[in-house]
CSV table of C-alpha atoms and ligand atoms in Angstrom, one decimal:
chain,number,residue,atom,x,y,z
A,278,MET,CA,88.5,153.9,79.9
A,279,ASP,CA,90.8,151.0,80.7
A,280,LEU,CA,89.6,147.5,79.8
A,281,ALA,CA,92.8,145.8,80.8
A,282,LEU,CA,92.5,143.4,83.7
A,283,SER,CA,94.5,144.2,86.9
A,284,VAL,CA,97.1,141.7,88.2
A,285,GLU,CA,94.6,140.4,90.8
A,286,GLN,CA,91.8,140.0,88.2
A,287,GLU,CA,94.1,138.1,85.8
A,288,ALA,CA,95.3,135.9,88.7
A,289,VAL,CA,91.7,134.9,89.7
A,290,ARG,CA,90.8,134.3,86.1
A,291,LYS,CA,93.8,132.0,85.7
A,292,LEU,CA,92.9,130.2,88.9
A,293,ALA,CA,89.5,129.5,87.5
A,294,GLU,CA,90.9,128.4,84.2
A,295,ASP,CA,93.3,126.0,85.8
A,296,PHE,CA,90.6,124.7,88.1
A,297,VAL,CA,88.3,123.9,85.2
A,298,ALA,CA,91.1,122.2,83.2
A,299,ARG,CA,91.9,120.0,86.3
A,300,GLU,CA,88.5,119.4,88.0
A,301,VAL,CA,85.9,119.9,85.3
A,302,THR,CA,86.9,119.3,81.7
A,303,PRO,CA,88.0,115.6,82.3
A,304,HIS,CA,84.5,114.8,83.5
A,305,VAL,CA,82.2,116.9,81.4
A,306,VAL,CA,81.0,114.2,79.0
A,307,ALA,CA,80.5,111.6,81.7
A,308,TRP,CA,78.6,114.0,84.0
A,309,ASP,CA,76.4,115.0,81.1
A,310,ARG,CA,75.6,111.4,80.1
A,311,ALA,CA,75.0,110.4,83.7
A,312,GLU,CA,72.8,113.5,84.3
A,313,ASN,CA,74.9,114.1,87.5
A,314,VAL,CA,77.8,116.4,88.3
A,315,ASP,CA,79.9,115.0,91.1
A,316,ARG,CA,78.7,116.8,94.2
A,317,SER,CA,82.3,117.0,95.6
A,318,ILE,CA,82.8,119.9,93.2
A,319,VAL,CA,80.9,122.1,95.6
A,320,LYS,CA,83.6,122.0,98.3
A,321,LYS,CA,86.3,122.4,95.8
A,322,LEU,CA,84.6,125.5,94.5
A,323,GLY,CA,84.3,126.8,98.0
A,324,GLY,CA,87.9,125.9,98.8
A,325,LEU,CA,89.1,128.3,96.1
A,326,GLY,CA,86.8,131.1,97.2
A,327,PHE,CA,84.6,130.9,94.1
A,328,LEU,CA,81.4,130.6,96.3
A,329,GLY,CA,82.3,133.7,98.3
A,330,LEU,CA,83.3,136.2,95.6
A,331,THR,CA,82.0,139.8,96.4
A,332,VAL,CA,80.8,138.5,99.9
A,333,PRO,CA,82.5,140.4,102.7
A,334,GLU,CA,85.4,138.6,104.3
A,335,GLU,CA,83.9,139.0,107.8
A,336,TYR,CA,81.2,136.5,106.8
A,337,GLY,CA,83.6,134.0,105.2
A,338,GLY,CA,83.5,135.5,101.7
A,339,SER,CA,86.5,136.1,99.6
A,340,GLY,CA,85.6,139.7,98.8
A,341,GLY,CA,86.7,140.8,95.3
A,342,ASP,CA,85.0,143.0,92.7
A,343,HIS,CA,82.2,142.1,90.3
A,344,LEU,CA,84.5,141.9,87.3
A,345,SER,CA,86.5,139.1,89.1
A,346,TYR,CA,83.2,137.4,89.7
A,347,CYS,CA,82.4,137.7,86.0
A,348,LEU,CA,85.8,136.3,85.0
A,349,VAL,CA,85.4,133.2,87.3
A,350,THR,CA,81.8,132.7,86.0
A,351,GLU,CA,82.9,132.9,82.4
A,352,GLU,CA,85.7,130.4,83.0
A,353,LEU,CA,83.3,128.0,84.7
A,354,GLY,CA,80.7,128.5,81.9
A,355,ARG,CA,83.4,127.8,79.4
A,356,GLY,CA,84.1,124.5,81.1
A,357,ASP,CA,80.6,123.3,82.1
A,358,SER,CA,77.4,125.4,82.5
A,359,SER,CA,76.1,122.8,85.0
A,360,VAL,CA,79.0,123.7,87.3
A,361,ARG,CA,78.7,127.4,86.5
A,362,GLY,CA,75.0,127.3,87.5
A,363,ILE,CA,75.9,126.0,91.0
A,364,VAL,CA,77.8,129.2,91.7
A,365,SER,CA,75.4,131.5,90.0
A,366,VAL,CA,72.6,130.3,92.1
A,367,SER,CA,74.2,129.4,95.5
A,368,LEU,CA,76.4,132.5,95.5
A,369,GLY,CA,74.7,134.9,93.1
A,370,LEU,CA,71.1,134.4,94.0
A,371,VAL,CA,71.2,133.1,97.6
A,372,ALA,CA,74.4,134.2,99.5
A,373,LYS,CA,74.5,137.6,98.0
A,374,THR,CA,70.8,138.2,98.7
A,375,ILE,CA,71.4,137.1,102.3
A,376,ALA,CA,74.4,139.5,102.5
A,377,SER,CA,72.2,142.4,101.2
A,378,TRP,CA,68.9,141.7,103.0
A,379,GLY,CA,69.7,139.4,105.9
A,380,SER,CA,69.7,140.1,109.6
A,381,GLU,CA,73.1,139.9,111.4
A,382,GLU,CA,72.0,136.5,112.8
A,383,GLN,CA,71.0,135.2,109.3
A,384,LYS,CA,74.3,136.3,107.8
A,385,ARG,CA,76.3,134.6,110.6
A,386,GLN,CA,74.1,131.5,110.3
A,387,TRP,CA,74.3,130.9,106.6
A,388,LEU,CA,77.1,132.9,104.9
A,389,PRO,CA,80.1,131.0,106.2
A,390,LEU,CA,78.5,127.7,105.3
A,391,LEU,CA,77.5,128.9,101.8
A,392,THR,CA,80.8,130.6,100.9
A,393,SER,CA,82.9,127.6,102.0
A,394,GLY,CA,80.7,125.1,100.1
A,395,GLU,CA,79.8,123.3,103.4
A,396,ALA,CA,76.2,124.2,102.4
A,397,ILE,CA,74.5,125.0,99.1
A,398,GLY,CA,71.5,127.2,98.4
A,399,CYS,CA,68.7,127.2,95.9
A,400,PHE,CA,66.3,130.0,94.8
A,401,GLY,CA,62.6,129.0,95.0
A,402,LEU,CA,60.5,131.4,93.0
A,403,THR,CA,59.0,129.6,89.9
A,404,GLU,CA,55.9,127.6,90.4
A,405,PRO,CA,54.0,125.3,88.0
A,406,GLY,CA,51.4,128.1,87.3
A,407,THR,CA,53.7,131.1,87.4
A,408,GLY,CA,57.0,131.6,85.6
A,409,SER,CA,57.4,135.0,83.9
A,410,ASP,CA,54.5,136.3,86.0
A,411,ALA,CA,56.3,135.4,89.3
A,412,GLY,CA,54.5,138.1,91.3
A,413,ASN,CA,51.3,136.0,91.1
A,414,LEU,CA,52.8,133.0,92.9
A,415,ALA,CA,50.4,130.8,94.9
A,416,THR,CA,52.6,129.3,97.6
A,417,ARG,CA,51.2,130.5,101.0
A,418,ALA,CA,52.9,131.3,104.3
A,419,VAL,CA,50.4,131.7,107.0
A,420,ARG,CA,51.3,133.2,110.4
A,421,ASP,CA,50.9,130.6,113.2
A,422,GLY,CA,51.9,131.5,116.7
A,423,GLY,CA,55.6,132.5,116.7
A,424,GLY,CA,56.2,131.4,113.1
A,425,TYR,CA,54.8,130.5,109.7
A,426,VAL,CA,53.3,127.5,108.0
A,427,ILE,CA,54.1,127.2,104.3
A,428,SER,CA,52.4,125.2,101.6
A,429,GLY,CA,52.9,125.1,97.9
A,430,THR,CA,54.9,123.8,95.0
A,431,LYS,CA,58.1,125.2,93.3
A,432,THR,CA,59.4,123.9,90.0
A,433,PHE,CA,62.6,124.0,87.9
A,434,ILE,CA,64.7,124.8,91.0
A,435,THR,CA,68.4,124.7,90.2
A,436,ASN,CA,70.5,123.0,93.0
A,437,GLY,CA,67.0,121.9,94.3
A,438,THR,CA,67.9,118.3,95.4
A,439,TRP,CA,71.4,119.4,96.7
A,440,ALA,CA,70.4,122.4,98.7
A,441,ASP,CA,70.7,122.9,102.4
A,442,VAL,CA,68.7,126.1,102.4
A,443,VAL,CA,65.9,127.3,100.1
A,444,LEU,CA,65.5,131.1,99.6
A,445,LEU,CA,61.7,130.7,99.2
A,446,PHE,CA,59.1,133.2,98.0
A,447,ALA,CA,55.6,132.8,99.4
A,448,ARG,CA,52.4,134.9,99.8
A,449,THR,CA,51.9,136.2,103.3
A,450,ASN,CA,48.7,138.2,102.6
A,451,ASP,CA,45.9,138.5,100.1
A,452,SER,CA,47.1,141.8,98.5
A,453,PRO,CA,47.0,141.4,94.8
A,454,GLY,CA,50.0,140.4,92.7
A,455,HIS,CA,53.5,140.9,94.1
A,456,ARG,CA,52.5,143.1,97.1
A,457,GLY,CA,51.7,140.1,99.3
A,458,VAL,CA,54.9,138.2,98.7
A,459,SER,CA,57.6,137.6,101.4
A,460,ALA,CA,61.0,135.9,101.3
A,461,PHE,CA,62.1,133.1,103.7
A,462,LEU,CA,65.2,131.1,104.4
A,463,VAL,CA,63.9,127.6,104.8
A,464,PRO,CA,66.3,124.8,105.9
A,465,ALA,CA,65.9,122.1,103.4
A,466,ASP,CA,65.5,119.4,106.0
A,467,THR,CA,62.4,121.0,107.6
A,468,PRO,CA,59.7,118.4,107.9
A,469,GLY,CA,57.0,118.7,105.2
A,470,LEU,CA,59.5,119.7,102.4
A,471,SER,CA,60.1,117.1,99.8
A,472,ARG,CA,62.1,117.2,96.6
A,473,ARG,CA,62.0,115.4,93.3
A,474,THR,CA,64.6,115.5,90.6
A,475,ILE,CA,63.5,116.7,87.2
A,476,HIS,CA,65.0,114.4,84.5
A,477,GLY,CA,65.1,114.7,80.7
A,478,LYS,CA,66.4,118.3,80.4
A,479,LEU,CA,67.6,119.3,76.9
A,480,GLY,CA,70.8,120.7,78.5
A,481,LEU,CA,72.3,121.4,81.9
A,482,ARG,CA,71.8,117.7,82.3
A,483,GLY,CA,74.4,117.3,85.1
A,484,GLN,CA,72.6,120.0,87.2
A,485,ALA,CA,70.4,119.0,90.1
A,486,THR,CA,67.1,120.6,89.0
A,487,ALA,CA,64.1,119.8,91.2
A,488,GLU,CA,60.5,120.2,92.1
A,489,LEU,CA,60.0,121.2,95.7
A,490,VAL,CA,56.7,120.4,97.4
A,491,LEU,CA,55.9,122.1,100.7
A,492,GLU,CA,53.2,120.6,102.8
A,493,ASP,CA,52.5,122.4,106.1
A,494,VAL,CA,56.2,123.3,106.5
A,495,ARG,CA,56.5,125.0,109.9
A,496,ILE,CA,59.3,127.6,110.3
A,497,PRO,CA,60.1,130.1,113.1
A,498,ALA,CA,59.6,133.9,112.3
A,499,SER,CA,63.4,134.3,112.4
A,500,CYS,CA,63.4,132.6,108.9
A,501,LEU,CA,61.7,135.7,107.3
A,502,LEU,CA,64.3,137.4,105.1
A,503,GLY,CA,63.8,141.2,105.0
A,504,PRO,CA,60.5,142.8,105.9
A,505,GLU,CA,57.2,141.0,105.4
A,506,GLY,CA,55.7,141.9,102.0
A,507,LYS,CA,59.1,142.9,100.5
A,508,GLY,CA,59.7,139.4,98.9
A,509,PHE,CA,59.1,140.5,95.3
A,510,SER,CA,61.5,143.4,95.6
A,511,ILE,CA,64.1,141.0,97.1
A,512,ALA,CA,63.6,138.5,94.3
A,513,MET,CA,63.9,141.2,91.6
A,514,SER,CA,67.0,142.7,93.2
A,515,ALA,CA,68.6,139.2,93.3
A,516,LEU,CA,67.7,138.5,89.7
A,517,ALA,CA,69.0,141.8,88.4
A,518,LYS,CA,72.5,140.9,89.7
A,519,GLY,CA,71.9,137.3,88.7
A,520,ARG,CA,71.5,138.3,85.1
A,521,MET,CA,75.1,139.5,85.0
A,522,SER,CA,76.2,136.1,86.2
A,523,VAL,CA,74.1,134.3,83.5
A,524,ALA,CA,75.5,136.7,80.9
A,525,ALA,CA,79.0,135.9,82.0
A,526,GLY,CA,78.3,132.2,81.8
A,527,CYS,CA,77.0,132.7,78.3
A,528,VAL,CA,80.2,134.5,77.3
A,529,GLY,CA,82.0,131.3,78.5
A,530,ILE,CA,79.8,129.2,76.3
A,531,ALA,CA,80.4,131.5,73.3
A,532,GLN,CA,84.2,131.5,73.9
A,533,ALA,CA,84.2,127.7,74.2
A,534,ALA,CA,82.3,127.5,70.9
A,535,LEU,CA,84.9,129.8,69.3
A,536,ASP,CA,87.9,127.9,70.7
A,537,ALA,CA,86.5,124.5,69.5
A,538,ALA,CA,85.4,125.8,66.1
A,539,VAL,CA,88.8,127.5,65.3
A,540,ARG,CA,90.7,124.4,66.4
A,541,TYR,CA,88.6,122.1,64.4
A,542,ALA,CA,88.6,124.3,61.3
A,543,GLY,CA,92.4,124.2,61.4
A,544,GLU,CA,92.5,120.4,61.5
A,545,ARG,CA,89.7,119.1,59.3
A,546,GLU,CA,90.4,118.9,55.6
A,547,GLN,CA,87.9,119.0,52.7
A,548,PHE,CA,88.5,119.7,49.0
A,549,GLY,CA,92.2,119.3,49.6
A,550,LYS,CA,92.7,122.0,52.2
A,551,VAL,CA,91.8,122.7,55.9
A,552,ILE,CA,88.2,123.9,56.1
A,553,ALA,CA,89.6,127.2,57.7
A,554,ARG,CA,90.7,128.1,54.3
A,555,HIS,CA,87.1,128.1,53.0
A,556,GLN,CA,85.7,131.6,53.1
A,557,LEU,CA,82.2,130.6,54.3
A,558,VAL,CA,83.8,128.7,57.2
A,559,GLN,CA,85.7,131.9,58.1
A,560,GLU,CA,82.4,133.8,58.0
A,561,LEU,CA,81.0,131.4,60.6
A,562,LEU,CA,84.1,131.9,62.8
A,563,SER,CA,84.1,135.6,62.5
A,564,ASP,CA,80.4,135.8,63.4
A,565,ILE,CA,81.1,133.8,66.5
A,566,ALA,CA,84.1,136.0,67.4
A,567,VAL,CA,82.2,139.3,67.1
A,568,ASP,CA,79.4,137.9,69.3
A,569,VAL,CA,81.9,136.8,72.0
A,570,ASP,CA,83.4,140.3,72.1
A,571,ALA,CA,80.1,142.1,72.2
A,572,ALA,CA,78.6,139.8,74.8
A,573,ARG,CA,81.7,140.2,77.0
A,574,LEU,CA,81.8,144.0,76.8
A,575,LEU,CA,78.1,144.3,77.7
A,576,THR,CA,78.7,142.0,80.7
A,577,TRP,CA,81.8,143.8,81.9
A,578,ARG,CA,79.9,147.0,81.8
A,579,VAL,CA,77.4,145.7,84.3
A,580,ALA,CA,80.2,144.7,86.6
A,581,ASP,CA,81.7,148.1,86.3
A,582,LEU,CA,78.4,149.9,87.1
A,583,ILE,CA,77.8,147.7,90.2
A,584,ASP,CA,81.3,148.3,91.5
A,585,ARG,CA,80.9,152.0,91.0
A,586,GLY,CA,77.6,152.0,92.8
A,587,GLN,CA,75.6,153.0,89.7
A,588,ASP,CA,72.2,151.8,88.4
A,589,PHE,CA,72.8,148.6,86.6
A,590,ALA,CA,69.4,146.8,86.2
A,591,THR,CA,68.7,147.8,82.6
A,592,ALA,CA,72.3,147.2,81.6
A,593,ALA,CA,72.1,143.7,83.2
A,594,SER,CA,68.9,143.0,81.1
A,595,LYS,CA,70.7,144.1,77.9
A,596,ALA,CA,73.7,142.0,78.7
A,597,LYS,CA,71.6,138.9,79.6
A,598,LEU,CA,69.4,139.3,76.5
A,599,TYR,CA,72.4,139.8,74.1
A,600,ALA,CA,74.7,137.2,75.7
A,601,SER,CA,72.1,134.5,75.9
A,602,GLU,CA,70.9,134.9,72.3
A,603,ALA,CA,74.6,135.1,71.3
A,604,ALA,CA,75.5,131.9,73.1
A,605,VAL,CA,72.8,130.1,71.2
A,606,ARG,CA,74.0,131.6,67.9
A,607,CYS,CA,77.7,130.9,68.6
A,608,ALA,CA,77.1,127.3,69.6
A,609,ASN,CA,74.9,126.7,66.6
A,610,ASN,CA,77.6,128.3,64.3
A,611,ALA,CA,80.3,126.1,65.9
A,612,LEU,CA,78.2,123.0,65.4
A,613,GLN,CA,78.0,124.0,61.7
A,614,VAL,CA,81.8,124.2,61.5
A,615,PHE,CA,82.0,120.7,63.0
A,616,GLY,CA,79.6,119.3,60.3
A,617,GLY,CA,78.2,115.9,61.3
A,618,TYR,CA,80.7,115.4,64.1
A,619,GLY,CA,79.1,118.3,65.9
A,620,TYR,CA,76.0,116.3,66.3
A,621,ILE,CA,77.8,113.6,68.3
A,622,ASP,CA,78.4,114.1,72.1
A,623,GLU,CA,82.1,113.0,71.9
A,624,TYR,CA,82.6,116.5,70.5
A,625,PRO,CA,81.9,119.5,72.7
A,626,VAL,CA,79.7,121.8,70.5
A,627,GLY,CA,76.4,119.8,70.7
A,628,LYS,CA,76.5,120.2,74.5
A,629,LEU,CA,77.3,123.9,74.3
A,630,LEU,CA,74.2,124.4,72.1
A,631,ARG,CA,72.0,122.3,74.5
A,632,ASP,CA,73.3,124.2,77.5
A,633,ALA,CA,73.0,127.6,75.8
A,634,ARG,CA,69.4,127.1,75.0
A,635,VAL,CA,68.1,127.5,78.5
A,636,MET,CA,69.9,130.8,78.9
A,637,THR,CA,67.2,132.7,76.9
A,638,LEU,CA,64.6,131.2,79.2
A,639,TYR,CA,65.6,131.4,82.8
A,640,GLU,CA,66.1,134.5,85.1
A,641,GLY,CA,63.7,136.2,82.8
A,642,THR,CA,63.1,135.1,79.2
A,643,SER,CA,64.3,137.2,76.3
A,644,GLN,CA,60.8,138.6,75.9
A,645,ILE,CA,60.8,139.7,79.5
A,646,GLN,CA,64.3,141.3,79.2
A,647,LYS,CA,62.9,143.3,76.2
A,648,LEU,CA,59.9,144.5,78.3
A,649,ILE,CA,62.3,145.6,81.0
A,650,ILE,CA,64.5,147.5,78.5
A,651,GLY,CA,61.4,149.0,76.9
A,652,ARG,CA,60.0,150.1,80.2
A,653,ALA,CA,63.4,151.9,81.0
A,654,LEU,CA,63.2,153.6,77.6
A,655,THR,CA,59.6,154.8,77.6
A,656,GLY,CA,58.8,154.9,81.3
A,657,VAL,CA,55.7,152.8,80.5
A,658,SER,CA,55.4,149.3,81.9
A,659,ALA,CA,54.0,146.5,79.7
A,660,PHE,CA,53.6,144.2,82.8
B,848,FAD,C1,66.8,124.4,83.7
B,848,FAD,C2,66.0,125.5,84.4
B,848,FAD,C3,66.5,126.0,85.6
B,848,FAD,C4,65.7,126.9,86.3
B,848,FAD,N1,66.1,127.3,87.6
B,848,FAD,C5,65.3,128.1,88.3
B,848,FAD,C6,65.6,128.4,89.7
B,848,FAD,O1,66.7,128.0,90.2
B,848,FAD,N2,64.7,129.1,90.4
B,848,FAD,C7,63.5,129.5,89.9
B,848,FAD,O2,62.7,130.1,90.6
B,848,FAD,N3,63.2,129.3,88.6
B,848,FAD,C8,64.1,128.6,87.8
B,848,FAD,N4,63.7,128.3,86.5
B,848,FAD,C9,62.5,128.7,85.9
B,848,FAD,C10,62.6,129.8,84.9
B,848,FAD,O3,63.0,131.0,85.5
B,848,FAD,C11,61.3,129.9,84.2
B,848,FAD,O4,61.2,128.8,83.3
B,848,FAD,C12,61.2,131.2,83.4
B,848,FAD,O5,61.0,132.3,84.2
B,848,FAD,C13,60.0,131.2,82.4
B,848,FAD,O6,58.8,130.8,83.0
B,848,FAD,P1,57.9,129.7,82.4
B,848,FAD,O7,58.8,128.5,82.1
B,848,FAD,O8,56.8,129.4,83.3
B,848,FAD,O9,57.4,130.3,81.0
B,848,FAD,P2,56.2,131.3,80.8
B,848,FAD,O10,56.2,132.4,81.8
B,848,FAD,O11,54.9,130.5,80.8
B,848,FAD,O12,56.4,131.8,79.3
B,848,FAD,C14,56.1,131.1,78.2
B,848,FAD,C15,56.4,132.0,77.0
B,848,FAD,O13,55.6,133.2,77.0
B,848,FAD,C16,56.4,134.4,77.0
B,848,FAD,N5,55.8,135.4,77.8
B,848,FAD,C17,55.3,135.3,79.1
B,848,FAD,N6,54.8,136.5,79.5
B,848,FAD,C18,55.0,137.4,78.5
B,848,FAD,C19,54.8,138.8,78.3
B,848,FAD,N7,54.3,139.5,79.3
B,848,FAD,N8,55.1,139.3,77.1
B,848,FAD,C20,55.6,138.6,76.1
B,848,FAD,N9,55.9,137.3,76.2
B,848,FAD,C21,55.6,136.7,77.4
B,848,FAD,C22,57.7,133.9,77.5
B,848,FAD,O14,58.8,134.8,77.1
B,848,FAD,C23,57.8,132.5,76.9
B,848,FAD,O15,58.3,132.6,75.6
B,848,FAD,C24,64.5,127.4,85.7
B,848,FAD,C25,64.1,126.9,84.5
B,848,FAD,C26,64.8,126.0,83.8
B,848,FAD,C27,64.3,125.4,82.5
């Protein structure tokens, strides 16, 4: 087994690292305080091919393997999770789902726009009444002549106010639970669709998180993605791959926590020596370092399974579960190394902890990941 990166993989990782140093790091604190990442970042991400990784070149994608996608996601997450999330959602949850499930016409309509950053996508699954139990969603799409009329509310939608297209999940019949759910590609400027920014988030403050309200939104039948009634399978297949991307972003947070803590421990002096010489500080640093390695290896395994065409869903849940919990632990340990200065936003570790915290919640909470892993072990579903 060879864990060394190929020349191409190292080149794409370095490209992302340099991009972050140039276009992201100088603005991180300002974007976080203003609760607003500069939207021009989207076209820059598209220009370097980061919004088209693993999407076939014939649809405007930049191709590449899933490990390269993880490497870019890790570097973006190391720089700013709000920026990383733009890619994980617009590429990971929306473009890749269109590439897998879309008609030829849908692929030609949306993929060149999404992969270039001319357009951005959001993933509309969660509702005020259904989060973990997404199959019970209440948004309805009613057949009307040659199309559908959709009404309902979606909440916590990443990229929500920026998006040009919503990958939206709605109920098309009264079958119980997930069986009646279908997926749609809804242009965000369709009359009847309104959006409201959700302010006051603990972390990911720069990210455009929104509530979407749909009131009699009329769309043609050509907006249906995949077969009617298959929406829940489409959502779950998107989230299974999405969990690898969240895990890679968490590795980025954990690595950033390690870098910052090691640097600070080598500079800060207490009791007449740098704090790195205190053994209990070394314990904090080594705990972070082991978590970084373990989270990265679990994440890379998912990429390897996908690229070899093997089953990856349970491995993705394990990676997401471990990496998200590890990111919280690592950022918290790093904050401890910084002492009181860690609590002030001029230093990076407080933001890392705030950004890490949501990773155990979205794309399936830690409890939901454990149920998925338990189901794979026992063959018995707790859902
Ligand atoms: C910043 C942010 C961005 C987001 N982005 C998106 C997005 O782009 N698109 C989107 O569709 N959604 C998005 N979400 C929503 C996110 O996926 C949900 O918040 C998540 O699925 C959890 O749902 P919930 O918040 O309703 O919690 P609930 O489902 O109400 O869960 C509450 C608690 O109960 C536990 N729980 C629930 N069911 C079980 C069970 N069966 N067994 C054990 N414990 C259980 C949970 O683990 C959790 O601890 C985002 C959320 C946030 C905060």
